[in-house]
Amino acid sequence: MHDDVRVLAEALIARPSVTPDDAGCQDILAARLRPLGFDCEFMDAGPAESRVRNLWALRPGAVGPAGPVLVFAGHTDVVPTGPLARWQSDPFVPVERDGRLHGRGAADMKSSLAAMVVAVERFLAAHPAPRAGIAFMLTSDEEGPARDGTVRVCEALQARGQRLDWCIVGEPTSTAVLGDVIKNGRRGSLSGRLCVRGVQGHVAYPHLARNPIHLVAPALAELVSTQWDGGNAHFPATTWQVSNMQAGTGATNVIPGVAELDFNFRFSTESTPQSLKQRMHALLDRHGLDYSIDWTLGGEPFLTAPGALSDALQRAILAETGVTAALSTTGGTSDGRFISRICPQVVEFGPVNASIHQVDEWVDAHSLEPLAGVYRRTLEALVA
């Protein structure tokens, strides 16, 4: 068994690339891609104090620059480690225990990046002049605000008229075993901060005050119980969740004057940001609240219907692992929402996601080679 994927994955895990710091990961990958004929272009963006590293690497196919292109996309940044004392080993020193390779980013998503690069190396060794082009789109701003990463690269590529036909995002999509789930879309994300205003006062004289917590409670109960839509064949129903709630001065004898709630819609294609905003405002107005909302649209939903890319990937997974992959749109957002604006077929596929963002994050060490095999077989189906 080859160790190429394992060695490269460990080299990436060893880099403390906490978002938005790339910590040299993309330089490692570019150094592997240039000898294969890739033109590596760094498109760094953002303010100096939080500069984002972006890499666009392209190897045109035999039919020329205007020909079809398959893109491997992903991120080199990782989430913070949390308390180091809770880790069994240094999160940036890759260690294998009981068949699992541990380290921050092991599953999300440095193993995928390593498998993608090795898959391309092996594919080009067997097919040195493929018909279609191959590209890599990498960022260090996926786990952060996602303002200066993939979205900026996509804007630049669109401006220059770059053709993209298929894209595989290396997010960890598998649930129980490698290959059981492919994400062929994602729900949209719409967040907001609701500020409800009352009148501050003494708890012993409530008739002289207006408690915003009490005022918002009936509306909150209705928001929680509302069915926003029923979903459809591709997406589950839209959900509304409170993530944070703040009120009070810290004193036990003061009625607060303001209550603030952070909330989020994860929405299907049956709803739009505008329709959700309108319905929420109407509900709050009906309750007679004095309020304001600051809205943030994290991303629109996107869907890639079953087609050439998902079919090729499903066949590759079955041949490499014996697993029949299901198509799914569940879970959080990804950079696929930006890529789908300029690429007609976008799917996500990677290792088991059971430990992502957790202490002692891990990836099954025995899944690294099959993962590279799946990516290589997909290249053979679409690019050769």
Short mmCIF file of C-alpha atoms in Angstrom, two decimals:
data_model
loop_
_atom_site.label_atom_id
_atom_site.label_comp_id
_atom_site.label_asym_id
_atom_site.label_seq_id
_atom_site.Cartn_x
_atom_site.Cartn_y
_atom_site.Cartn_z
CA MET A 1 0.00 0.00 0.00
CA HIS A 2 1.26 3.45 -0.89
CA ASP A 3 1.89 6.01 1.83
CA ASP A 4 1.73 9.09 -0.42
CA VAL A 5 -1.64 10.30 0.85
CA ARG A 6 -0.78 9.68 4.49
CA VAL A 7 2.55 11.53 4.26
CA LEU A 8 1.02 14.56 2.56
CA ALA A 9 -1.96 14.63 4.93
CA GLU A 10 0.38 14.60 7.93
CA ALA A 11 2.47 17.41 6.45
CA LEU A 12 -0.68 19.54 6.14
CA ILE A 13 -2.03 18.66 9.59
CA ALA A 14 1.31 19.70 11.08
CA ARG A 15 0.71 23.26 9.87
CA PRO A 16 -1.25 25.30 12.48
CA SER A 17 -3.50 26.91 9.89
CA VAL A 18 -6.18 28.31 12.19
CA THR A 19 -8.49 30.47 10.06
CA PRO A 20 -7.59 32.68 8.25
CA ASP A 21 -3.93 31.64 8.50
CA ASP A 22 -2.87 29.23 5.77
CA ALA A 23 0.45 28.56 7.59
CA GLY A 24 2.14 27.46 4.36
CA CYS A 25 -0.28 24.66 3.43
CA GLN A 26 -0.99 26.02 -0.04
CA ASP A 27 2.74 26.41 -0.72
CA ILE A 28 3.14 22.69 0.01
CA LEU A 29 0.35 21.83 -2.40
CA ALA A 30 1.51 24.24 -5.11
CA ALA A 31 4.97 22.67 -4.94
CA ARG A 32 3.37 19.30 -5.78
CA LEU A 33 1.20 20.71 -8.56
CA ARG A 34 3.72 22.81 -10.50
CA PRO A 35 5.81 19.82 -11.70
CA LEU A 36 2.58 18.33 -13.07
CA GLY A 37 2.08 21.31 -15.38
CA PHE A 38 -0.23 23.43 -13.21
CA ASP A 39 -0.05 27.20 -13.42
CA CYS A 40 -0.37 28.24 -9.76
CA GLU A 41 -1.80 31.69 -9.10
CA PHE A 42 -2.20 33.08 -5.59
CA MET A 43 -5.16 35.43 -5.19
CA ASP A 44 -4.71 36.71 -1.66
CA ALA A 45 -7.41 39.06 -0.38
CA GLY A 46 -8.61 40.92 2.69
CA PRO A 47 -7.09 43.37 5.18
CA ALA A 48 -3.44 42.99 6.17
CA GLU A 49 -4.22 41.89 9.72
CA SER A 50 -6.40 38.99 8.51
CA ARG A 51 -5.04 38.33 5.03
CA VAL A 52 -6.62 35.34 3.30
CA ARG A 53 -4.55 32.99 1.15
CA ASN A 54 -6.25 31.73 -2.02
CA LEU A 55 -4.80 29.46 -4.70
CA TRP A 56 -6.08 28.92 -8.21
CA ALA A 57 -4.09 26.21 -10.01
CA LEU A 58 -5.00 25.22 -13.58
CA ARG A 59 -3.69 22.60 -15.99
CA PRO A 60 -5.52 23.00 -19.35
CA GLY A 61 -6.59 19.88 -21.19
CA ALA A 62 -5.51 18.72 -24.62
CA VAL A 63 -8.43 20.50 -26.31
CA GLY A 64 -7.10 23.86 -25.12
CA PRO A 65 -7.89 26.62 -22.62
CA ALA A 66 -11.53 26.81 -23.72
CA GLY A 67 -12.12 23.13 -23.09
CA PRO A 68 -13.94 21.47 -20.17
CA VAL A 69 -12.42 21.67 -16.67
CA LEU A 70 -12.85 19.59 -13.52
CA VAL A 71 -12.11 21.50 -10.31
CA PHE A 72 -11.05 20.14 -6.94
CA ALA A 73 -11.99 22.70 -4.28
CA GLY A 74 -11.35 22.97 -0.58
CA HIS A 75 -9.91 24.89 2.33
CA THR A 76 -6.61 24.76 4.17
CA ASP A 77 -7.82 26.65 7.25
CA VAL A 78 -9.09 24.87 10.34
CA VAL A 79 -11.17 25.88 13.36
CA PRO A 80 -9.45 26.71 16.67
CA THR A 81 -8.40 23.76 18.78
CA GLY A 82 -10.24 24.65 21.96
CA PRO A 83 -8.57 23.85 25.31
CA LEU A 84 -5.28 22.08 24.58
CA ALA A 85 -5.50 20.23 27.89
CA ARG A 86 -8.47 18.29 26.55
CA TRP A 87 -6.50 16.88 23.61
CA GLN A 88 -4.75 13.55 24.11
CA SER A 89 -1.91 14.81 21.91
CA ASP A 90 -0.78 18.05 20.29
CA PRO A 91 -3.49 18.93 17.69
CA PHE A 92 -0.80 19.94 15.19
CA VAL A 93 1.33 16.83 15.60
CA PRO A 94 -0.42 14.08 13.62
CA VAL A 95 -0.60 10.84 15.61
CA GLU A 96 -2.20 7.48 14.83
CA ARG A 97 -4.09 5.70 17.60
CA ASP A 98 -6.16 2.57 17.03
CA GLY A 99 -6.24 3.04 13.27
CA ARG A 100 -7.26 6.69 13.47
CA LEU A 101 -5.05 9.58 12.37
CA HIS A 102 -5.59 12.40 14.87
CA GLY A 103 -4.98 16.14 14.46
CA ARG A 104 -6.86 19.35 13.83
CA GLY A 105 -8.00 19.28 10.21
CA ALA A 106 -7.51 15.53 9.82
CA ALA A 107 -11.11 15.10 8.67
CA ASP A 108 -11.99 18.70 7.82
CA MET A 109 -10.37 18.71 5.35
CA LYS A 110 -6.64 18.17 4.97
CA SER A 111 -6.96 14.46 4.23
CA SER A 112 -9.22 15.28 1.29
CA LEU A 113 -6.71 17.79 -0.07
CA ALA A 114 -3.91 15.26 0.19
CA ALA A 115 -6.01 12.59 -1.51
CA MET A 116 -6.97 14.97 -4.32
CA VAL A 117 -3.37 15.92 -5.09
CA VAL A 118 -2.14 12.33 -5.00
CA ALA A 119 -5.09 11.24 -7.16
CA VAL A 120 -4.13 13.83 -9.77
CA GLU A 121 -0.48 12.75 -9.66
CA ARG A 122 -1.43 9.12 -10.28
CA PHE A 123 -3.99 10.00 -12.93
CA LEU A 124 -1.53 12.12 -14.92
CA ALA A 125 1.14 9.43 -14.67
CA ALA A 126 -1.27 7.11 -16.52
CA HIS A 127 -2.88 9.81 -18.72
CA PRO A 128 -0.25 12.50 -19.41
CA ALA A 129 -2.38 14.32 -22.00
CA PRO A 130 -5.99 14.24 -20.77
CA ARG A 131 -8.76 15.72 -22.89
CA ALA A 132 -10.16 18.02 -20.20
CA GLY A 133 -8.44 20.41 -17.84
CA ILE A 134 -7.91 19.96 -14.11
CA ALA A 135 -7.90 22.74 -11.54
CA PHE A 136 -7.58 23.36 -7.80
CA MET A 137 -9.41 26.15 -5.97
CA LEU A 138 -8.18 26.50 -2.38
CA THR A 139 -8.76 29.07 0.36
CA SER A 140 -7.89 29.77 4.00
CA ASP A 141 -11.22 31.54 4.66
CA GLU A 142 -13.83 28.77 4.68
CA GLU A 143 -13.99 28.31 8.45
CA GLY A 144 -14.04 32.08 8.98
CA PRO A 145 -16.28 34.85 7.60
CA ALA A 146 -15.89 33.50 4.04
CA ARG A 147 -15.71 37.04 2.66
CA ASP A 148 -12.24 37.01 1.10
CA GLY A 149 -11.84 33.38 0.08
CA THR A 150 -13.59 31.25 -2.51
CA VAL A 151 -16.14 33.95 -3.27
CA ARG A 152 -13.34 36.31 -4.38
CA VAL A 153 -11.71 33.64 -6.54
CA CYS A 154 -15.04 32.87 -8.20
CA GLU A 155 -15.60 36.54 -8.93
CA ALA A 156 -12.16 36.81 -10.54
CA LEU A 157 -12.65 33.67 -12.62
CA GLN A 158 -16.07 34.82 -13.78
CA ALA A 159 -14.63 38.19 -14.82
CA ARG A 160 -12.01 36.51 -16.99
CA GLY A 161 -14.50 34.05 -18.50
CA GLN A 162 -12.94 30.91 -17.05
CA ARG A 163 -14.92 27.81 -17.94
CA LEU A 164 -15.75 25.34 -15.16
CA ASP A 165 -17.76 22.18 -15.84
CA TRP A 166 -17.51 19.98 -12.76
CA CYS A 167 -16.40 20.66 -9.20
CA ILE A 168 -15.73 18.29 -6.29
CA VAL A 169 -15.47 20.01 -2.90
CA GLY A 170 -13.54 17.84 -0.45
CA GLU A 171 -15.80 18.41 2.56
CA PRO A 172 -16.14 15.42 4.92
CA THR A 173 -19.55 14.14 3.79
CA SER A 174 -19.45 10.47 4.78
CA THR A 175 -21.39 9.54 7.90
CA ALA A 176 -20.85 5.89 8.89
CA VAL A 177 -18.33 4.66 6.31
CA LEU A 178 -16.34 6.26 3.52
CA GLY A 179 -18.58 6.73 0.51
CA ASP A 180 -22.05 6.48 1.98
CA VAL A 181 -23.02 10.13 1.33
CA ILE A 182 -22.40 12.67 -1.43
CA LYS A 183 -23.68 16.20 -0.93
CA ASN A 184 -25.24 17.44 -4.16
CA GLY A 185 -26.55 20.66 -2.64
CA ARG A 186 -26.87 22.65 0.56
CA ARG A 187 -29.58 24.62 2.28
CA GLY A 188 -29.38 28.40 2.42
CA SER A 189 -28.39 30.21 5.60
CA LEU A 190 -30.07 33.43 6.76
CA SER A 191 -29.11 34.84 10.17
CA GLY A 192 -30.31 37.81 12.15
CA ARG A 193 -30.04 39.66 15.42
CA LEU A 194 -33.41 40.60 16.86
CA CYS A 195 -33.44 43.53 19.30
CA VAL A 196 -36.64 43.91 21.32
CA ARG A 197 -36.99 47.16 23.27
CA GLY A 198 -38.87 47.55 26.55
CA VAL A 199 -38.52 49.91 29.52
CA GLN A 200 -35.95 49.28 32.23
CA GLY A 201 -37.14 49.43 35.82
CA HIS A 202 -37.17 47.95 39.32
CA VAL A 203 -38.48 44.40 39.69
CA ALA A 204 -40.59 45.55 42.66
CA TYR A 205 -42.41 48.08 40.45
CA PRO A 206 -43.14 46.17 37.24
CA HIS A 207 -46.04 48.51 36.39
CA LEU A 208 -43.45 51.23 35.77
CA ALA A 209 -41.42 49.08 33.39
CA ARG A 210 -41.89 46.89 30.30
CA ASN A 211 -39.93 43.65 30.38
CA PRO A 212 -38.72 42.85 26.82
CA ILE A 213 -38.18 39.18 27.73
CA HIS A 214 -41.82 38.84 28.70
CA LEU A 215 -42.88 40.78 25.62
CA VAL A 216 -40.94 38.61 23.18
CA ALA A 217 -41.81 35.27 24.79
CA PRO A 218 -45.17 34.71 23.01
CA ALA A 219 -43.64 35.69 19.67
CA LEU A 220 -40.69 33.41 20.34
CA ALA A 221 -43.04 30.48 21.00
CA GLU A 222 -44.81 31.14 17.71
CA LEU A 223 -41.52 31.44 15.79
CA VAL A 224 -40.40 28.09 17.18
CA SER A 225 -43.68 26.35 16.22
CA THR A 226 -44.06 27.90 12.76
CA GLN A 227 -43.76 25.61 9.73
CA TRP A 228 -41.87 27.79 7.29
CA ASP A 229 -42.20 25.33 4.41
CA GLY A 230 -42.47 21.61 3.84
CA GLY A 231 -39.21 21.15 1.96
CA ASN A 232 -39.22 19.14 -1.26
CA ALA A 233 -37.74 16.04 -2.85
CA HIS A 234 -34.22 17.44 -2.53
CA PHE A 235 -34.32 19.52 0.67
CA PRO A 236 -35.70 19.06 4.19
CA ALA A 237 -38.09 21.67 5.54
CA THR A 238 -36.76 25.10 6.48
CA THR A 239 -35.85 25.45 10.17
CA TRP A 240 -35.58 28.43 12.54
CA GLN A 241 -33.31 28.26 15.60
CA VAL A 242 -32.19 30.64 18.34
CA SER A 243 -28.44 30.46 18.91
CA ASN A 244 -27.96 33.15 21.56
CA MET A 245 -30.11 35.31 23.84
CA GLN A 246 -28.93 38.23 25.97
CA ALA A 247 -30.72 40.57 28.35
CA GLY A 248 -30.29 42.14 31.74
CA THR A 249 -27.83 44.34 33.60
CA GLY A 250 -26.39 41.59 35.76
CA ALA A 251 -28.39 42.71 38.78
CA THR A 252 -31.22 40.56 40.09
CA ASN A 253 -33.49 43.49 40.94
CA VAL A 254 -33.50 45.25 37.55
CA ILE A 255 -35.96 44.62 34.73
CA PRO A 256 -33.93 44.87 31.51
CA GLY A 257 -34.69 47.47 28.90
CA VAL A 258 -33.53 45.44 25.90
CA ALA A 259 -33.48 41.76 24.90
CA GLU A 260 -31.39 40.50 21.99
CA LEU A 261 -31.68 37.18 20.15
CA ASP A 262 -29.38 35.71 17.52
CA PHE A 263 -31.24 33.34 15.21
CA ASN A 264 -30.75 31.42 12.00
CA PHE A 265 -32.88 30.06 9.18
CA ARG A 266 -31.57 27.03 7.28
CA PHE A 267 -33.83 27.20 4.28
CA SER A 268 -34.79 25.08 1.32
CA THR A 269 -35.50 26.19 -2.24
CA GLU A 270 -39.19 26.40 -1.25
CA SER A 271 -38.43 29.66 0.58
CA THR A 272 -36.41 32.76 -0.29
CA PRO A 273 -34.56 35.18 1.98
CA GLN A 274 -37.15 37.83 1.18
CA SER A 275 -40.14 35.60 1.93
CA LEU A 276 -38.65 34.53 5.27
CA LYS A 277 -37.90 38.11 6.23
CA GLN A 278 -41.42 39.22 5.34
CA ARG A 279 -43.06 36.41 7.32
CA MET A 280 -40.93 37.04 10.41
CA HIS A 281 -41.56 40.77 10.35
CA ALA A 282 -45.31 40.16 9.97
CA LEU A 283 -45.29 37.81 12.96
CA LEU A 284 -43.41 40.25 15.17
CA ASP A 285 -45.61 43.16 14.07
CA ARG A 286 -48.69 41.14 14.97
CA HIS A 287 -47.33 40.81 18.51
CA GLY A 288 -46.96 44.59 18.76
CA LEU A 289 -43.25 44.56 19.56
CA ASP A 290 -40.89 47.52 19.42
CA TYR A 291 -38.00 45.82 17.62
CA SER A 292 -35.34 45.88 14.92
CA ILE A 293 -33.51 43.11 13.04
CA ASP A 294 -30.03 43.15 11.52
CA TRP A 295 -30.03 40.52 8.77
CA THR A 296 -27.08 38.56 7.35
CA LEU A 297 -27.45 36.27 4.33
CA GLY A 298 -24.82 33.54 4.66
CA GLY A 299 -25.67 31.88 1.38
CA GLU A 300 -28.43 30.87 -1.00
CA PRO A 301 -29.33 27.19 -1.35
CA PHE A 302 -27.86 25.35 -4.31
CA LEU A 303 -28.65 22.02 -5.94
CA THR A 304 -26.87 19.92 -8.55
CA ALA A 305 -29.35 17.55 -10.14
CA PRO A 306 -28.14 13.98 -10.73
CA GLY A 307 -25.97 14.02 -13.83
CA ALA A 308 -22.52 13.30 -15.23
CA LEU A 309 -20.56 14.34 -12.13
CA SER A 310 -22.66 12.62 -9.48
CA ASP A 311 -22.97 9.52 -11.66
CA ALA A 312 -19.21 9.31 -12.18
CA LEU A 313 -18.54 9.84 -8.48
CA GLN A 314 -21.11 7.22 -7.42
CA ARG A 315 -19.58 4.66 -9.81
CA ALA A 316 -16.09 5.48 -8.54
CA ILE A 317 -17.17 5.05 -4.91
CA LEU A 318 -18.86 1.73 -5.65
CA ALA A 319 -15.82 0.42 -7.53
CA GLU A 320 -13.34 1.55 -4.88
CA THR A 321 -15.26 0.80 -1.66
CA GLY A 322 -18.25 -1.37 -2.55
CA VAL A 323 -20.54 1.29 -1.02
CA THR A 324 -23.56 2.73 -2.80
CA ALA A 325 -23.52 6.46 -2.15
CA ALA A 326 -26.69 8.39 -1.40
CA LEU A 327 -27.20 11.98 -2.55
CA SER A 328 -28.02 14.42 0.25
CA THR A 329 -28.42 18.15 0.89
CA THR A 330 -28.39 18.07 4.70
CA GLY A 331 -25.84 19.74 6.96
CA GLY A 332 -24.32 23.18 7.10
CA THR A 333 -23.13 25.53 4.41
CA SER A 334 -19.96 25.14 2.36
CA ASP A 335 -18.06 27.07 -0.30
CA GLY A 336 -20.03 25.10 -2.85
CA ARG A 337 -22.61 27.90 -2.58
CA PHE A 338 -20.15 30.29 -4.24
CA ILE A 339 -18.78 27.85 -6.81
CA SER A 340 -22.28 26.88 -7.96
CA ARG A 341 -22.71 30.43 -9.30
CA ILE A 342 -20.10 29.79 -12.00
CA CYS A 343 -20.05 25.98 -12.29
CA PRO A 344 -23.14 23.97 -13.33
CA GLN A 345 -22.27 20.76 -11.45
CA VAL A 346 -20.94 20.99 -7.88
CA VAL A 347 -20.86 18.13 -5.38
CA GLU A 348 -19.06 17.51 -2.11
CA PHE A 349 -17.36 14.28 -1.12
CA GLY A 350 -14.86 13.34 1.55
CA PRO A 351 -14.17 11.20 4.62
CA VAL A 352 -16.32 10.42 7.66
CA ASN A 353 -17.36 13.60 9.48
CA ALA A 354 -18.03 12.19 12.97
CA SER A 355 -15.21 14.15 14.64
CA ILE A 356 -15.07 17.43 12.73
CA HIS A 357 -14.51 20.54 14.88
CA GLN A 358 -14.19 18.29 17.95
CA VAL A 359 -11.33 17.71 20.37
CA ASP A 360 -9.09 14.85 19.14
CA GLU A 361 -10.41 15.19 15.57
CA TRP A 362 -9.57 12.11 13.52
CA VAL A 363 -9.81 10.40 10.16
CA ASP A 364 -9.74 6.66 9.54
CA ALA A 365 -6.16 6.06 8.43
CA HIS A 366 -7.28 3.16 6.25
CA SER A 367 -9.69 5.39 4.32
CA LEU A 368 -6.99 7.65 2.86
CA GLU A 369 -5.98 5.39 -0.02
CA PRO A 370 -9.56 4.54 -1.04
CA LEU A 371 -10.40 8.24 -0.93
CA ALA A 372 -7.60 8.99 -3.39
CA GLY A 373 -8.81 6.05 -5.47
CA VAL A 374 -12.31 7.51 -5.70
CA TYR A 375 -10.99 10.88 -6.87
CA ARG A 376 -8.70 9.18 -9.41
CA ARG A 377 -11.50 7.03 -10.84
CA THR A 378 -13.70 10.11 -11.18
CA LEU A 379 -10.95 11.85 -13.13
CA GLU A 380 -10.69 8.83 -15.41
CA ALA A 381 -14.43 8.94 -16.09
CA LEU A 382 -14.67 12.66 -16.87
CA VAL A 383 -11.27 14.01 -17.84
CA ALA A 384 -9.34 11.26 -19.66
#
